[in-house]
PDB file of C-alpha atoms and ligand atoms in Angstrom:
ATOM      1  CA  UNK A   1     -78.638 -49.676  12.980  1.00  0.00           C
ATOM      2  CA  UNK A   2     -79.939 -45.765  13.371  1.00  0.00           C
ATOM      3  CA  UNK A   3     -81.624 -45.267  17.013  1.00  0.00           C
ATOM      4  CA  UNK A   4     -85.135 -44.310  15.543  1.00  0.00           C
ATOM      5  CA  UNK A   5     -85.188 -40.493  17.319  1.00  0.00           C
ATOM      6  CA  UNK A   6     -87.667 -39.491  20.258  1.00  0.00           C
ATOM      7  CA  UNK A   7     -89.841 -36.214  18.819  1.00  0.00           C
ATOM      8  CA  UNK A   8     -93.057 -35.014  18.564  1.00  0.00           C
ATOM      9  CA  UNK A   9     -94.790 -33.276  15.157  1.00  0.00           C
ATOM     10  CA  UNK A  10     -95.476 -29.808  15.566  1.00  0.00           C
ATOM     11  CA  UNK A  11     -99.273 -29.184  13.492  1.00  0.00           C
ATOM     12  CA  UNK A  12    -100.670 -26.205  11.850  1.00  0.00           C
ATOM     13  CA  UNK A  13    -103.127 -26.636  14.696  1.00  0.00           C
ATOM     14  CA  UNK A  14    -100.934 -25.600  17.587  1.00  0.00           C
ATOM     15  CA  UNK A  15    -100.749 -21.741  18.483  1.00  0.00           C
ATOM     16  CA  UNK A  16     -98.158 -20.153  16.729  1.00  0.00           C
ATOM     17  CA  UNK A  17     -98.439 -16.275  18.679  1.00  0.00           C
ATOM     18  CA  UNK A  18     -97.691 -15.995  22.278  1.00  0.00           C
ATOM     19  CA  UNK A  19    -101.111 -15.865  23.807  1.00  0.00           C
ATOM     20  CA  UNK A  20    -100.382 -13.726  27.226  1.00  0.00           C
ATOM     21  CA  UNK A  21    -103.780 -12.647  28.419  1.00  0.00           C
ATOM     22  CA  UNK A  22    -104.873 -16.222  28.443  1.00  0.00           C
ATOM     23  CA  UNK A  23    -102.021 -17.563  30.261  1.00  0.00           C
ATOM     24  CA  UNK A  24    -102.944 -14.681  33.219  1.00  0.00           C
ATOM     25  CA  UNK A  25    -106.350 -15.544  32.892  1.00  0.00           C
ATOM     26  CA  UNK A  26    -105.685 -19.532  33.239  1.00  0.00           C
ATOM     27  CA  UNK A  27    -103.350 -18.417  36.582  1.00  0.00           C
ATOM     28  CA  UNK A  28    -105.558 -16.301  38.093  1.00  0.00           C
ATOM     29  CA  UNK A  29    -108.650 -18.695  37.981  1.00  0.00           C
ATOM     30  CA  UNK A  30    -105.992 -21.477  38.945  1.00  0.00           C
ATOM     31  CA  UNK A  31    -107.849 -22.557  42.706  1.00  0.00           C
ATOM     32  CA  UNK A  32    -110.490 -20.532  42.168  1.00  0.00           C
ATOM     33  CA  UNK A  33    -112.684 -23.821  43.143  1.00  0.00           C
ATOM     34  CA  UNK A  34    -110.638 -24.999  46.223  1.00  0.00           C
ATOM     35  CA  UNK A  35    -112.990 -28.049  45.408  1.00  0.00           C
ATOM     36  CA  UNK A  36    -112.145 -29.107  42.290  1.00  0.00           C
ATOM     37  CA  UNK A  37    -110.179 -32.409  41.125  1.00  0.00           C
ATOM     38  CA  UNK A  38    -107.121 -31.271  39.951  1.00  0.00           C
ATOM     39  CA  UNK A  39    -106.321 -29.181  42.294  1.00  0.00           C
ATOM     40  CA  UNK A  40    -106.891 -30.783  45.169  1.00  0.00           C
ATOM     41  CA  UNK A  41    -104.172 -33.373  43.816  1.00  0.00           C
ATOM     42  CA  UNK A  42    -101.467 -31.223  43.858  1.00  0.00           C
ATOM     43  CA  UNK A  43    -101.643 -30.112  47.469  1.00  0.00           C
ATOM     44  CA  UNK A  44     -99.082 -30.942  48.884  1.00  0.00           C
ATOM     45  CA  UNK A  45     -96.874 -28.835  46.538  1.00  0.00           C
ATOM     46  CA  UNK A  46     -99.236 -25.564  47.026  1.00  0.00           C
ATOM     47  CA  UNK A  47     -95.840 -23.897  48.662  1.00  0.00           C
ATOM     48  CA  UNK A  48     -93.607 -24.279  45.299  1.00  0.00           C
ATOM     49  CA  UNK A  49     -97.474 -23.532  42.977  1.00  0.00           C
ATOM     50  CA  UNK A  50     -97.877 -20.087  44.579  1.00  0.00           C
ATOM     51  CA  UNK A  51     -94.326 -19.379  43.483  1.00  0.00           C
ATOM     52  CA  UNK A  52     -94.856 -20.685  40.590  1.00  0.00           C
ATOM     53  CA  UNK A  53     -98.193 -18.715  39.594  1.00  0.00           C
ATOM     54  CA  UNK A  54     -96.739 -15.643  41.490  1.00  0.00           C
ATOM     55  CA  UNK A  55     -93.947 -15.555  39.667  1.00  0.00           C
ATOM     56  CA  UNK A  56     -95.793 -16.229  35.881  1.00  0.00           C
ATOM     57  CA  UNK A  57     -98.469 -13.454  36.734  1.00  0.00           C
ATOM     58  CA  UNK A  58     -95.179 -11.027  36.929  1.00  0.00           C
ATOM     59  CA  UNK A  59     -93.375 -12.072  34.170  1.00  0.00           C
ATOM     60  CA  UNK A  60     -96.789 -11.811  32.476  1.00  0.00           C
ATOM     61  CA  UNK A  61     -96.918  -7.613  33.532  1.00  0.00           C
ATOM     62  CA  UNK A  62    -100.008  -8.722  35.644  1.00  0.00           C
ATOM     63  CA  UNK A  63     -98.777  -9.556  39.181  1.00  0.00           C
ATOM     64  CA  UNK A  64    -101.975  -7.481  40.394  1.00  0.00           C
ATOM     65  CA  UNK A  65    -103.777 -10.385  39.404  1.00  0.00           C
ATOM     66  CA  UNK A  66    -103.433 -12.610  42.414  1.00  0.00           C
ATOM     67  CA  UNK A  67    -104.709 -11.471  45.582  1.00  0.00           C
ATOM     68  CA  UNK A  68    -101.744 -10.227  47.925  1.00  0.00           C
ATOM     69  CA  UNK A  69    -103.193 -10.605  51.260  1.00  0.00           C
ATOM     70  CA  UNK A  70    -104.674 -14.384  50.608  1.00  0.00           C
ATOM     71  CA  UNK A  71    -100.910 -15.249  49.563  1.00  0.00           C
ATOM     72  CA  UNK A  72     -99.226 -13.709  51.956  1.00  0.00           C
ATOM     73  CA  UNK A  73    -101.325 -15.141  55.343  1.00  0.00           C
ATOM     74  CA  UNK A  74    -101.166 -18.689  53.273  1.00  0.00           C
ATOM     75  CA  UNK A  75     -97.538 -18.626  53.513  1.00  0.00           C
ATOM     76  CA  UNK A  76     -97.341 -17.357  57.122  1.00  0.00           C
ATOM     77  CA  UNK A  77    -100.410 -20.179  58.373  1.00  0.00           C
ATOM     78  CA  UNK A  78     -97.531 -22.614  56.538  1.00  0.00           C
ATOM     79  CA  UNK A  79     -95.032 -21.790  59.103  1.00  0.00           C
ATOM     80  CA  UNK A  80     -94.704 -25.179  61.849  1.00  0.00           C
ATOM     81  CA  UNK A  81     -94.095 -23.652  64.998  1.00  0.00           C
ATOM     82  CA  UNK A  82     -90.382 -25.452  64.580  1.00  0.00           C
ATOM     83  CA  UNK A  83     -89.848 -22.797  62.335  1.00  0.00           C
ATOM     84  CA  UNK A  84     -89.773 -25.125  59.157  1.00  0.00           C
ATOM     85  CA  UNK A  85     -92.121 -24.058  55.958  1.00  0.00           C
ATOM     86  CA  UNK A  86     -95.035 -26.552  54.849  1.00  0.00           C
ATOM     87  CA  UNK A  87     -96.022 -27.406  51.619  1.00  0.00           C
ATOM     88  CA  UNK A  88     -99.449 -26.133  52.424  1.00  0.00           C
ATOM     89  CA  UNK A  89    -101.376 -25.642  55.804  1.00  0.00           C
ATOM     90  CA  UNK A  90    -101.470 -28.177  58.611  1.00  0.00           C
ATOM     91  CA  UNK A  91     -98.917 -29.831  56.617  1.00  0.00           C
ATOM     92  CA  UNK A  92     -95.102 -31.103  57.954  1.00  0.00           C
ATOM     93  CA  UNK A  93     -92.294 -28.503  57.425  1.00  0.00           C
ATOM     94  CA  UNK A  94     -90.170 -30.087  54.360  1.00  0.00           C
ATOM     95  CA  UNK A  95     -86.658 -28.854  53.759  1.00  0.00           C
ATOM     96  CA  UNK A  96     -88.072 -27.724  50.280  1.00  0.00           C
ATOM     97  CA  UNK A  97     -90.431 -25.386  51.162  1.00  0.00           C
ATOM     98  CA  UNK A  98     -87.988 -24.598  53.741  1.00  0.00           C
ATOM     99  CA  UNK A  99     -85.322 -23.341  51.172  1.00  0.00           C
ATOM    100  CA  UNK A 100     -86.775 -20.662  50.286  1.00  0.00           C
ATOM    101  CA  UNK A 101     -86.901 -19.071  54.041  1.00  0.00           C
ATOM    102  CA  UNK A 102     -82.643 -19.620  53.963  1.00  0.00           C
ATOM    103  CA  UNK A 103     -81.415 -18.450  50.850  1.00  0.00           C
ATOM    104  CA  UNK A 104     -79.417 -15.694  51.071  1.00  0.00           C
ATOM    105  CA  UNK A 105     -77.851 -17.319  54.015  1.00  0.00           C
ATOM    106  CA  UNK A 106     -74.859 -17.978  52.681  1.00  0.00           C
ATOM    107  CA  UNK A 107     -72.544 -16.881  55.251  1.00  0.00           C
ATOM    108  CA  UNK A 108     -74.368 -19.597  57.602  1.00  0.00           C
ATOM    109  CA  UNK A 109     -72.776 -22.452  55.341  1.00  0.00           C
ATOM    110  CA  UNK A 110     -69.643 -23.942  54.694  1.00  0.00           C
ATOM    111  CA  UNK A 111     -69.594 -22.813  50.957  1.00  0.00           C
ATOM    112  CA  UNK A 112     -66.575 -23.734  50.014  1.00  0.00           C
ATOM    113  CA  UNK A 113     -67.102 -27.766  50.642  1.00  0.00           C
ATOM    114  CA  UNK A 114     -70.743 -26.900  48.985  1.00  0.00           C
ATOM    115  CA  UNK A 115     -68.806 -25.963  45.941  1.00  0.00           C
ATOM    116  CA  UNK A 116     -66.504 -29.137  46.291  1.00  0.00           C
ATOM    117  CA  UNK A 117     -69.500 -31.802  46.581  1.00  0.00           C
ATOM    118  CA  UNK A 118     -71.497 -30.134  43.651  1.00  0.00           C
ATOM    119  CA  UNK A 119     -68.053 -30.342  41.378  1.00  0.00           C
ATOM    120  CA  UNK A 120     -67.120 -33.822  41.948  1.00  0.00           C
ATOM    121  CA  UNK A 121     -70.801 -34.420  40.558  1.00  0.00           C
ATOM    122  CA  UNK A 122     -69.196 -33.375  37.195  1.00  0.00           C
ATOM    123  CA  UNK A 123     -68.904 -36.062  34.740  1.00  0.00           C
ATOM    124  CA  UNK A 124     -66.916 -37.161  31.403  1.00  0.00           C
ATOM    125  CA  UNK A 125     -69.338 -34.609  28.654  1.00  0.00           C
ATOM    126  CA  UNK A 126     -69.229 -32.026  31.451  1.00  0.00           C
ATOM    127  CA  UNK A 127     -72.885 -32.481  32.269  1.00  0.00           C
ATOM    128  CA  UNK A 128     -74.503 -33.068  36.406  1.00  0.00           C
ATOM    129  CA  UNK A 129     -76.134 -36.249  37.517  1.00  0.00           C
ATOM    130  CA  UNK A 130     -77.504 -36.301  41.341  1.00  0.00           C
ATOM    131  CA  UNK A 131     -74.618 -37.410  42.603  1.00  0.00           C
ATOM    132  CA  UNK A 132     -70.724 -39.030  42.151  1.00  0.00           C
ATOM    133  CA  UNK A 133     -71.168 -41.073  38.867  1.00  0.00           C
ATOM    134  CA  UNK A 134     -75.022 -40.328  38.199  1.00  0.00           C
ATOM    135  CA  UNK A 135     -76.002 -40.100  34.587  1.00  0.00           C
ATOM    136  CA  UNK A 136     -76.071 -36.354  33.334  1.00  0.00           C
ATOM    137  CA  UNK A 137     -79.760 -34.784  33.351  1.00  0.00           C
ATOM    138  CA  UNK A 138     -80.399 -31.034  32.904  1.00  0.00           C
ATOM    139  CA  UNK A 139     -82.582 -30.497  35.864  1.00  0.00           C
ATOM    140  CA  UNK A 140     -79.856 -30.951  37.703  1.00  0.00           C
ATOM    141  CA  UNK A 141     -77.282 -29.777  36.123  1.00  0.00           C
ATOM    142  CA  UNK A 142     -79.582 -26.649  36.425  1.00  0.00           C
ATOM    143  CA  UNK A 143     -79.333 -26.965  40.356  1.00  0.00           C
ATOM    144  CA  UNK A 144     -75.561 -27.185  39.759  1.00  0.00           C
ATOM    145  CA  UNK A 145     -74.756 -24.158  37.487  1.00  0.00           C
ATOM    146  CA  UNK A 146     -77.543 -21.989  39.505  1.00  0.00           C
ATOM    147  CA  UNK A 147     -75.610 -23.582  42.789  1.00  0.00           C
ATOM    148  CA  UNK A 148     -71.760 -22.213  40.780  1.00  0.00           C
ATOM    149  CA  UNK A 149     -73.451 -19.044  39.692  1.00  0.00           C
ATOM    150  CA  UNK A 150     -74.789 -18.065  42.813  1.00  0.00           C
ATOM    151  CA  UNK A 151     -71.545 -18.816  45.255  1.00  0.00           C
ATOM    152  CA  UNK A 152     -69.946 -17.338  42.159  1.00  0.00           C
ATOM    153  CA  UNK A 153     -67.514 -20.445  40.929  1.00  0.00           C
ATOM    154  CA  UNK A 154     -68.732 -21.435  37.420  1.00  0.00           C
ATOM    155  CA  UNK A 155     -65.453 -21.466  35.990  1.00  0.00           C
ATOM    156  CA  UNK A 156     -65.058 -24.842  37.979  1.00  0.00           C
ATOM    157  CA  UNK A 157     -67.004 -26.683  35.580  1.00  0.00           C
ATOM    158  CA  UNK A 158     -66.190 -26.861  31.363  1.00  0.00           C
ATOM    159  CA  UNK A 159     -68.318 -24.581  29.892  1.00  0.00           C
ATOM    160  CA  UNK A 160     -67.712 -24.896  26.205  1.00  0.00           C
ATOM    161  CA  UNK A 161     -68.001 -29.167  26.772  1.00  0.00           C
ATOM    162  CA  UNK A 162     -71.404 -28.415  28.907  1.00  0.00           C
ATOM    163  CA  UNK A 163     -72.619 -26.336  26.805  1.00  0.00           C
ATOM    164  CA  UNK A 164     -71.994 -28.761  24.227  1.00  0.00           C
ATOM    165  CA  UNK A 165     -74.067 -31.314  26.081  1.00  0.00           C
ATOM    166  CA  UNK A 166     -77.361 -28.933  26.594  1.00  0.00           C
ATOM    167  CA  UNK A 167     -77.209 -27.516  23.046  1.00  0.00           C
ATOM    168  CA  UNK A 168     -77.263 -30.889  21.852  1.00  0.00           C
ATOM    169  CA  UNK A 169     -81.194 -31.427  23.733  1.00  0.00           C
ATOM    170  CA  UNK A 170     -82.738 -29.787  20.487  1.00  0.00           C
ATOM    171  CA  UNK A 171     -84.918 -32.009  18.279  1.00  0.00           C
ATOM    172  CA  UNK A 172     -85.651 -31.641  15.245  1.00  0.00           C
ATOM    173  CA  UNK A 173     -88.734 -29.789  16.721  1.00  0.00           C
ATOM    174  CA  UNK A 174     -87.348 -26.836  17.529  1.00  0.00           C
ATOM    175  CA  UNK A 175     -87.957 -28.762  21.441  1.00  0.00           C
ATOM    176  CA  UNK A 176     -85.364 -29.486  23.956  1.00  0.00           C
ATOM    177  CA  UNK A 177     -85.275 -33.024  26.205  1.00  0.00           C
ATOM    178  CA  UNK A 178     -83.626 -33.535  29.018  1.00  0.00           C
ATOM    179  CA  UNK A 179     -81.049 -36.082  28.444  1.00  0.00           C
ATOM    180  CA  UNK A 180     -80.599 -38.494  25.290  1.00  0.00           C
ATOM    181  CA  UNK A 181     -83.619 -40.692  24.178  1.00  0.00           C
ATOM    182  CA  UNK A 182     -86.240 -38.782  25.663  1.00  0.00           C
ATOM    183  CA  UNK A 183     -88.902 -36.731  24.300  1.00  0.00           C
ATOM    184  CA  UNK A 184     -89.150 -32.569  24.557  1.00  0.00           C
ATOM    185  CA  UNK A 185     -91.197 -30.440  27.398  1.00  0.00           C
ATOM    186  CA  UNK A 186     -91.233 -27.067  27.696  1.00  0.00           C
ATOM    187  CA  UNK A 187     -90.194 -27.438  31.190  1.00  0.00           C
ATOM    188  CA  UNK A 188     -86.355 -28.592  29.585  1.00  0.00           C
ATOM    189  CA  UNK A 189     -86.532 -25.276  27.422  1.00  0.00           C
ATOM    190  CA  UNK A 190     -86.138 -23.552  31.042  1.00  0.00           C
ATOM    191  CA  UNK A 191     -83.643 -25.892  32.667  1.00  0.00           C
ATOM    192  CA  UNK A 192     -81.148 -25.973  29.466  1.00  0.00           C
ATOM    193  CA  UNK A 193     -81.732 -22.154  28.346  1.00  0.00           C
ATOM    194  CA  UNK A 194     -81.236 -20.494  31.874  1.00  0.00           C
ATOM    195  CA  UNK A 195     -77.937 -23.078  32.438  1.00  0.00           C
ATOM    196  CA  UNK A 196     -76.881 -21.629  28.126  1.00  0.00           C
ATOM    197  CA  UNK A 197     -77.954 -18.231  29.538  1.00  0.00           C
ATOM    198  CA  UNK A 198     -75.741 -18.716  32.676  1.00  0.00           C
ATOM    199  CA  UNK A 199     -72.824 -20.035  30.819  1.00  0.00           C
ATOM    200  CA  UNK A 200     -72.790 -17.161  28.129  1.00  0.00           C
ATOM    201  CA  UNK A 201     -73.794 -19.335  25.499  1.00  0.00           C
ATOM    202  CA  UNK A 202     -77.428 -18.717  24.808  1.00  0.00           C
ATOM    203  CA  UNK A 203     -76.813 -18.636  20.842  1.00  0.00           C
ATOM    204  CA  UNK A 204     -75.906 -22.115  20.373  1.00  0.00           C
ATOM    205  CA  UNK A 205     -79.151 -23.502  20.186  1.00  0.00           C
ATOM    206  CA  UNK A 206     -81.671 -22.428  17.045  1.00  0.00           C
ATOM    207  CA  UNK A 207     -83.646 -19.412  19.114  1.00  0.00           C
ATOM    208  CA  UNK A 208     -86.625 -19.368  16.779  1.00  0.00           C
ATOM    209  CA  UNK A 209     -87.170 -22.886  16.169  1.00  0.00           C
ATOM    210  CA  UNK A 210     -87.160 -23.405  20.322  1.00  0.00           C
ATOM    211  CA  UNK A 211     -89.882 -20.945  20.665  1.00  0.00           C
ATOM    212  CA  UNK A 212     -92.039 -22.502  17.801  1.00  0.00           C
ATOM    213  CA  UNK A 213     -92.445 -26.045  19.696  1.00  0.00           C
ATOM    214  CA  UNK A 214     -92.589 -23.931  23.304  1.00  0.00           C
ATOM    215  CA  UNK A 215     -96.189 -21.885  21.413  1.00  0.00           C
ATOM    216  CA  UNK A 216     -96.866 -24.711  20.107  1.00  0.00           C
ATOM    217  CA  UNK A 217     -97.554 -26.102  23.745  1.00  0.00           C
ATOM    218  CA  UNK A 218    -100.156 -23.421  24.454  1.00  0.00           C
ATOM    219  CA  UNK A 219    -103.411 -24.454  25.242  1.00  0.00           C
ATOM    220  CA  UNK A 220    -106.260 -22.170  23.874  1.00  0.00           C
ATOM    221  CA  UNK A 221    -109.027 -22.528  25.377  1.00  0.00           C
ATOM    222  CA  UNK A 222    -108.302 -22.997  28.499  1.00  0.00           C
ATOM    223  CA  UNK A 223    -105.190 -20.575  28.441  1.00  0.00           C
ATOM    224  CA  UNK A 224    -101.541 -22.514  30.191  1.00  0.00           C
ATOM    225  CA  UNK A 225     -98.664 -24.271  28.840  1.00  0.00           C
ATOM    226  CA  UNK A 226     -98.084 -28.506  29.084  1.00  0.00           C
ATOM    227  CA  UNK A 227     -95.486 -30.159  28.644  1.00  0.00           C
ATOM    228  CA  UNK A 228     -95.582 -30.910  24.646  1.00  0.00           C
ATOM    229  CA  UNK A 229     -98.212 -30.049  22.222  1.00  0.00           C
ATOM    230  CA  UNK A 230    -102.070 -31.083  23.175  1.00  0.00           C
ATOM    231  CA  UNK A 231    -101.551 -32.639  26.675  1.00  0.00           C
ATOM    232  CA  UNK A 232    -103.084 -30.901  29.597  1.00  0.00           C
ATOM    233  CA  UNK A 233    -101.424 -27.399  31.005  1.00  0.00           C
ATOM    234  CA  UNK A 234    -100.646 -26.923  34.807  1.00  0.00           C
ATOM    235  CA  UNK A 235     -98.985 -23.895  36.049  1.00  0.00           C
ATOM    236  CA  UNK A 236     -95.395 -25.785  36.618  1.00  0.00           C
ATOM    237  CA  UNK A 237     -95.037 -25.514  32.465  1.00  0.00           C
ATOM    238  CA  UNK A 238     -96.256 -22.021  32.219  1.00  0.00           C
ATOM    239  CA  UNK A 239     -94.344 -20.605  34.190  1.00  0.00           C
ATOM    240  CA  UNK A 240     -91.444 -22.375  32.937  1.00  0.00           C
ATOM    241  CA  UNK A 241     -92.438 -21.895  29.237  1.00  0.00           C
ATOM    242  CA  UNK A 242     -93.195 -18.177  29.785  1.00  0.00           C
ATOM    243  CA  UNK A 243     -90.078 -18.257  31.156  1.00  0.00           C
ATOM    244  CA  UNK A 244     -87.777 -19.580  28.290  1.00  0.00           C
ATOM    245  CA  UNK A 245     -89.741 -17.152  26.133  1.00  0.00           C
ATOM    246  CA  UNK A 246     -88.050 -14.811  28.265  1.00  0.00           C
ATOM    247  CA  UNK A 247     -84.810 -15.760  27.724  1.00  0.00           C
ATOM    248  CA  UNK A 248     -85.693 -16.195  23.922  1.00  0.00           C
ATOM    249  CA  UNK A 249     -85.846 -12.314  24.090  1.00  0.00           C
ATOM    250  CA  UNK A 250     -89.933 -12.398  23.825  1.00  0.00           C
ATOM    251  CA  UNK A 251     -90.422  -8.316  24.838  1.00  0.00           C
ATOM    252  CA  UNK A 252     -94.210  -9.095  25.756  1.00  0.00           C
ATOM    253  CA  UNK A 253     -92.681 -11.288  28.782  1.00  0.00           C
ATOM    254  CA  UNK A 254     -90.990  -9.277  31.444  1.00  0.00           C
ATOM    255  CA  UNK A 255     -87.397 -10.428  32.175  1.00  0.00           C
ATOM    256  CA  UNK A 256     -86.058 -12.930  34.393  1.00  0.00           C
ATOM    257  CA  UNK A 257     -82.974 -13.566  36.249  1.00  0.00           C
ATOM    258  CA  UNK A 258     -81.697 -17.168  34.993  1.00  0.00           C
ATOM    259  CA  UNK A 259     -80.149 -17.791  38.131  1.00  0.00           C
ATOM    260  CA  UNK A 260     -83.646 -17.332  40.411  1.00  0.00           C
ATOM    261  CA  UNK A 261     -86.173 -18.118  37.879  1.00  0.00           C
ATOM    262  CA  UNK A 262     -87.437 -15.184  39.797  1.00  0.00           C
ATOM    263  CA  UNK A 263     -88.184 -11.482  37.472  1.00  0.00           C
ATOM    264  CA  UNK A 264     -85.208  -9.799  37.043  1.00  0.00           C
ATOM    265  CA  UNK A 265     -86.524  -6.833  38.987  1.00  0.00           C
ATOM    266  CA  UNK A 266     -86.944  -8.386  42.168  1.00  0.00           C
ATOM    267  CA  UNK A 267     -83.658 -10.042  42.117  1.00  0.00           C
ATOM    268  CA  UNK A 268     -82.027  -6.450  41.107  1.00  0.00           C
ATOM    269  CA  UNK A 269     -84.350  -5.064  44.288  1.00  0.00           C
ATOM    270  CA  UNK A 270     -82.976  -7.938  46.711  1.00  0.00           C
ATOM    271  CA  UNK A 271     -79.134  -6.624  45.481  1.00  0.00           C
ATOM    272  CA  UNK A 272     -78.192 -10.255  44.503  1.00  0.00           C
ATOM    273  CA  UNK A 273     -75.210 -10.476  42.003  1.00  0.00           C
ATOM    274  CA  UNK A 274     -75.055 -13.777  40.843  1.00  0.00           C
ATOM    275  CA  UNK A 275     -72.465 -15.328  38.619  1.00  0.00           C
ATOM    276  CA  UNK A 276     -72.473 -15.428  34.826  1.00  0.00           C
ATOM    277  CA  UNK A 277     -70.231 -16.237  31.792  1.00  0.00           C
ATOM    278  CA  UNK A 278     -69.556 -13.785  29.046  1.00  0.00           C
ATOM    279  CA  UNK A 279     -68.900 -15.360  25.807  1.00  0.00           C
TER     280      UNK A 279
HETATM  281  C1  7TP B 301     -98.856 -34.552  37.890  1.00  0.00           C
HETATM  282  O1  7TP B 301     -97.916 -34.740  37.966  1.00  0.00           O
HETATM  283  C2  7TP B 301     -96.630 -35.019  39.054  1.00  0.00           C
HETATM  284  C3  7TP B 301     -95.555 -35.544  38.409  1.00  0.00           C
HETATM  285  C4  7TP B 301     -94.813 -34.796  39.236  1.00  0.00           C
HETATM  286  C5  7TP B 301     -97.412 -33.858  39.480  1.00  0.00           C
HETATM  287  C6  7TP B 301     -95.840 -33.401  40.179  1.00  0.00           C
HETATM  288  C7  7TP B 301     -94.806 -33.652  40.481  1.00  0.00           C
HETATM  289  S1  7TP B 301     -93.648 -32.830  41.608  1.00  0.00           S
HETATM  290  O2  7TP B 301     -94.056 -31.998  42.097  1.00  0.00           O
HETATM  291  O3  7TP B 301     -92.510 -33.973  41.695  1.00  0.00           O
HETATM  292  N1  7TP B 301     -92.701 -31.519  40.150  1.00  0.00           N
HETATM  293  C8  7TP B 301     -93.763 -30.836  40.306  1.00  0.00           C
HETATM  294  C9  7TP B 301     -94.955 -30.888  38.841  1.00  0.00           C
HETATM  295  C10 7TP B 301     -95.562 -29.559  39.560  1.00  0.00           C
HETATM  296  C11 7TP B 301     -96.920 -30.636  38.441  1.00  0.00           C
HETATM  297  C12 7TP B 301     -98.209 -29.251  38.371  1.00  0.00           C
HETATM  298  O4  7TP B 301     -98.035 -28.467  39.622  1.00  0.00           O
HETATM  299  C13 7TP B 301     -99.445 -30.054  38.007  1.00  0.00           C
HETATM  300  C14 7TP B 301    -100.552 -28.508  38.957  1.00  0.00           C
HETATM  301  C15 7TP B 301     -99.565 -28.417  39.089  1.00  0.00           C
HETATM  302  C16 7TP B 301    -100.005 -26.784  40.621  1.00  0.00           C
HETATM  303  O5  7TP B 301     -99.373 -26.590  41.270  1.00  0.00           O
HETATM  304  C17 7TP B 301     -96.582 -31.213  37.145  1.00  0.00           C
HETATM  305  C18 7TP B 301     -95.247 -31.182  36.954  1.00  0.00           C
HETATM  306  C19 7TP B 301     -94.748 -31.089  38.141  1.00  0.00           C
HETATM  307  N2  7TP B 301     -93.204 -32.363  37.707  1.00  0.00           N
HETATM  308  C20 7TP B 301     -93.056 -33.160  36.231  1.00  0.00           C
HETATM  309  C21 7TP B 301     -93.323 -33.278  35.479  1.00  0.00           C
HETATM  310  C22 7TP B 301     -91.941 -32.029  35.128  1.00  0.00           C
HETATM  311  N3  7TP B 301     -92.248 -32.523  33.906  1.00  0.00           N
HETATM  312  C23 7TP B 301     -92.640 -32.985  33.024  1.00  0.00           C
HETATM  313  N4  7TP B 301     -93.240 -34.415  34.384  1.00  0.00           N
HETATM  314  C24 7TP B 301     -93.553 -35.392  34.471  1.00  0.00           C
HETATM  315  C25 7TP B 301     -92.232 -32.108  38.058  1.00  0.00           C
HETATM  316  C26 7TP B 301     -92.001 -32.764  39.019  1.00  0.00           C
HETATM  317  C27 7TP B 301     -90.202 -32.146  39.946  1.00  0.00           C
HETATM  318  C28 7TP B 301     -89.945 -30.538  39.926  1.00  0.00           C
HETATM  319  C29 7TP B 301     -89.127 -30.515  39.356  1.00  0.00           C
HETATM  320  C30 7TP B 301     -88.400 -29.295  39.373  1.00  0.00           C
HETATM  321  C31 7TP B 301     -89.212 -28.256  41.368  1.00  0.00           C
HETATM  322  O6  7TP B 301     -88.705 -27.114  41.365  1.00  0.00           O
HETATM  323  C32 7TP B 301     -89.829 -29.236  42.033  1.00  0.00           C
HETATM  324  C33 7TP B 301     -89.897 -30.213  41.225  1.00  0.00           C
HETATM  325 ZN1   ZN B 302     -92.212 -30.765  31.859  1.00  0.00          ZN
END
């Protein structure tokens, strides 16, 4: 018997146009009530949340909607005396939140050895898992392709094989899943699309169908994007929805770097030149 395909159904009630202003309002009001349950429950990831929110309003062309001084003071107050950054004020320092502090300092680590490790995680299907021999997963593929893009070693992967695995993630709804037999999710639009973009194979998926799925994941009342149509929106999926629409060429959204998921303007200003394969 053929395996049942897991997918969602898009109905005419789901949004079909980009509600950009609503998303800016959603992000700008996120966290204005510091006692709100949802906001309190995500304090452990606040430093990442600040990045998701800032990048989302930047891509929407309205960075001025967030309080720059409040954010800068928050980030400064998160630095521990050890030098590490915590997710929020008074939290223990954590590597995830310290990562941004050392990014660019590629001269300080053994890049060749790190690249060899990433390549050793490559599977027979061209994809990557979390360690050698682990199942391919789109989020981890993005980490590996991004790493090889930063270090200029993209020639070490099998771009045709990996590109094929990535475009097989597209389902009849137009949405993308993270591995076979899983439901589509807006954030995988980003992990898959950005990887295909770095591989020079963005045109291997049906962009119009994917845009239709992403737009259907907007909350027309509150603004923001959720993981799939009808779910509760959050800043995480709002950023990756907007960033994926940017890669798909939506002119209302600012250009995004597929390697860094930061505005291309910011990456250019920093003088970063991550590698991208041409077709
Ligand atoms: C609501 O459940 C979760 C589950 C995992 C909430 C957070 C996490 S996570 O921190 O491990 N993480 C990021 C993530 C964040 C959110 C979220 O952010 C809600 C509100 C905010 C405010 O800023 C929501 C989900 C989420 N996930 C889980 C997820 C994504 N798509 C489907 N799910 C179940 C991703 C997760 C892992 C992660 C991925 C990328 C990254 O750069 C950092 C962390
Ligand atoms: Zn998701």
